[in-house]
Amino acid sequence: MPALRMPPGATAPVTFDAIMEALRHLDELFRQIGSGREADGSTVTGFAATVNQL
């Protein structure tokens, strides 16, 4: 149901691929933080770019 993938203000439904990419970035952030390391800047930047696409 595309309507369930359309957040307020969006001009088009969010694609399945964009959702999965955002989840992969969150998983990577969790792994980095959970291991006691600081989150890698490229992972944070990648996640921010993914969210901006949504």
PDB file of C-alpha atoms in Angstrom:
ATOM      1  CA  MET A   1       0.000   0.000   0.000  1.00  0.00           C
ATOM      2  CA  PRO A   2       1.896   3.078  -1.205  1.00  0.00           C
ATOM      3  CA  ALA A   3      -0.203   5.378   0.992  1.00  0.00           C
ATOM      4  CA  LEU A   4       1.366   3.775   4.074  1.00  0.00           C
ATOM      5  CA  ARG A   5       4.828   4.681   2.742  1.00  0.00           C
ATOM      6  CA  MET A   6       4.059   8.361   2.210  1.00  0.00           C
ATOM      7  CA  PRO A   7       5.083  10.477   5.208  1.00  0.00           C
ATOM      8  CA  PRO A   8       3.573  13.949   5.621  1.00  0.00           C
ATOM      9  CA  GLY A   9       5.145  16.393   3.192  1.00  0.00           C
ATOM     10  CA  ALA A  10       6.450  13.717   0.832  1.00  0.00           C
ATOM     11  CA  THR A  11       5.844  14.174  -2.865  1.00  0.00           C
ATOM     12  CA  ALA A  12       6.016  10.435  -3.602  1.00  0.00           C
ATOM     13  CA  PRO A  13       5.841   7.179  -1.637  1.00  0.00           C
ATOM     14  CA  VAL A  14       9.091   6.008  -0.035  1.00  0.00           C
ATOM     15  CA  THR A  15      10.511   3.052  -1.936  1.00  0.00           C
ATOM     16  CA  PHE A  16      11.152  -0.310  -0.346  1.00  0.00           C
ATOM     17  CA  ASP A  17      14.829   0.023  -1.288  1.00  0.00           C
ATOM     18  CA  ALA A  18      15.117   3.378   0.518  1.00  0.00           C
ATOM     19  CA  ILE A  19      13.549   1.890   3.646  1.00  0.00           C
ATOM     20  CA  MET A  20      15.926  -1.094   3.570  1.00  0.00           C
ATOM     21  CA  GLU A  21      18.950   1.165   3.025  1.00  0.00           C
ATOM     22  CA  ALA A  22      17.954   3.315   6.024  1.00  0.00           C
ATOM     23  CA  LEU A  23      17.590   0.174   8.153  1.00  0.00           C
ATOM     24  CA  ARG A  24      21.053  -1.042   7.039  1.00  0.00           C
ATOM     25  CA  HIS A  25      22.553   2.285   8.078  1.00  0.00           C
ATOM     26  CA  LEU A  26      20.823   2.094  11.464  1.00  0.00           C
ATOM     27  CA  ASP A  27      22.107  -1.468  11.950  1.00  0.00           C
ATOM     28  CA  GLU A  28      25.652  -0.311  11.184  1.00  0.00           C
ATOM     29  CA  LEU A  29      25.358   2.597  13.638  1.00  0.00           C
ATOM     30  CA  PHE A  30      24.073   0.199  16.301  1.00  0.00           C
ATOM     31  CA  ARG A  31      26.967  -2.225  15.678  1.00  0.00           C
ATOM     32  CA  GLN A  32      29.522   0.568  15.949  1.00  0.00           C
ATOM     33  CA  ILE A  33      28.026   2.099  19.075  1.00  0.00           C
ATOM     34  CA  GLY A  34      27.303  -1.293  20.661  1.00  0.00           C
ATOM     35  CA  SER A  35      30.926  -2.324  20.261  1.00  0.00           C
ATOM     36  CA  GLY A  36      32.057   0.697  22.264  1.00  0.00           C
ATOM     37  CA  ARG A  37      33.344   2.564  19.226  1.00  0.00           C
ATOM     38  CA  GLU A  38      32.192   5.959  18.120  1.00  0.00           C
ATOM     39  CA  ALA A  39      29.984   5.892  15.061  1.00  0.00           C
ATOM     40  CA  ASP A  40      31.980   6.178  11.862  1.00  0.00           C
ATOM     41  CA  GLY A  41      31.422   9.549  10.205  1.00  0.00           C
ATOM     42  CA  SER A  42      30.731   7.959   6.830  1.00  0.00           C
ATOM     43  CA  THR A  43      27.996   5.785   8.342  1.00  0.00           C
ATOM     44  CA  VAL A  44      26.341   8.778   9.966  1.00  0.00           C
ATOM     45  CA  THR A  45      26.648  10.775   6.748  1.00  0.00           C
ATOM     46  CA  GLY A  46      25.241   7.877   4.727  1.00  0.00           C
ATOM     47  CA  PHE A  47      22.301   7.548   7.074  1.00  0.00           C
ATOM     48  CA  ALA A  48      21.596  11.281   6.917  1.00  0.00           C
ATOM     49  CA  ALA A  49      21.670  11.166   3.113  1.00  0.00           C
ATOM     50  CA  THR A  50      19.272   8.219   3.111  1.00  0.00           C
ATOM     51  CA  VAL A  51      16.853  10.000   5.427  1.00  0.00           C
ATOM     52  CA  ASN A  52      17.026  13.140   3.285  1.00  0.00           C
ATOM     53  CA  GLN A  53      15.943  11.054   0.290  1.00  0.00           C
ATOM     54  CA  LEU A  54      12.877   9.924   2.200  1.00  0.00           C
TER      55      LEU A  54
END
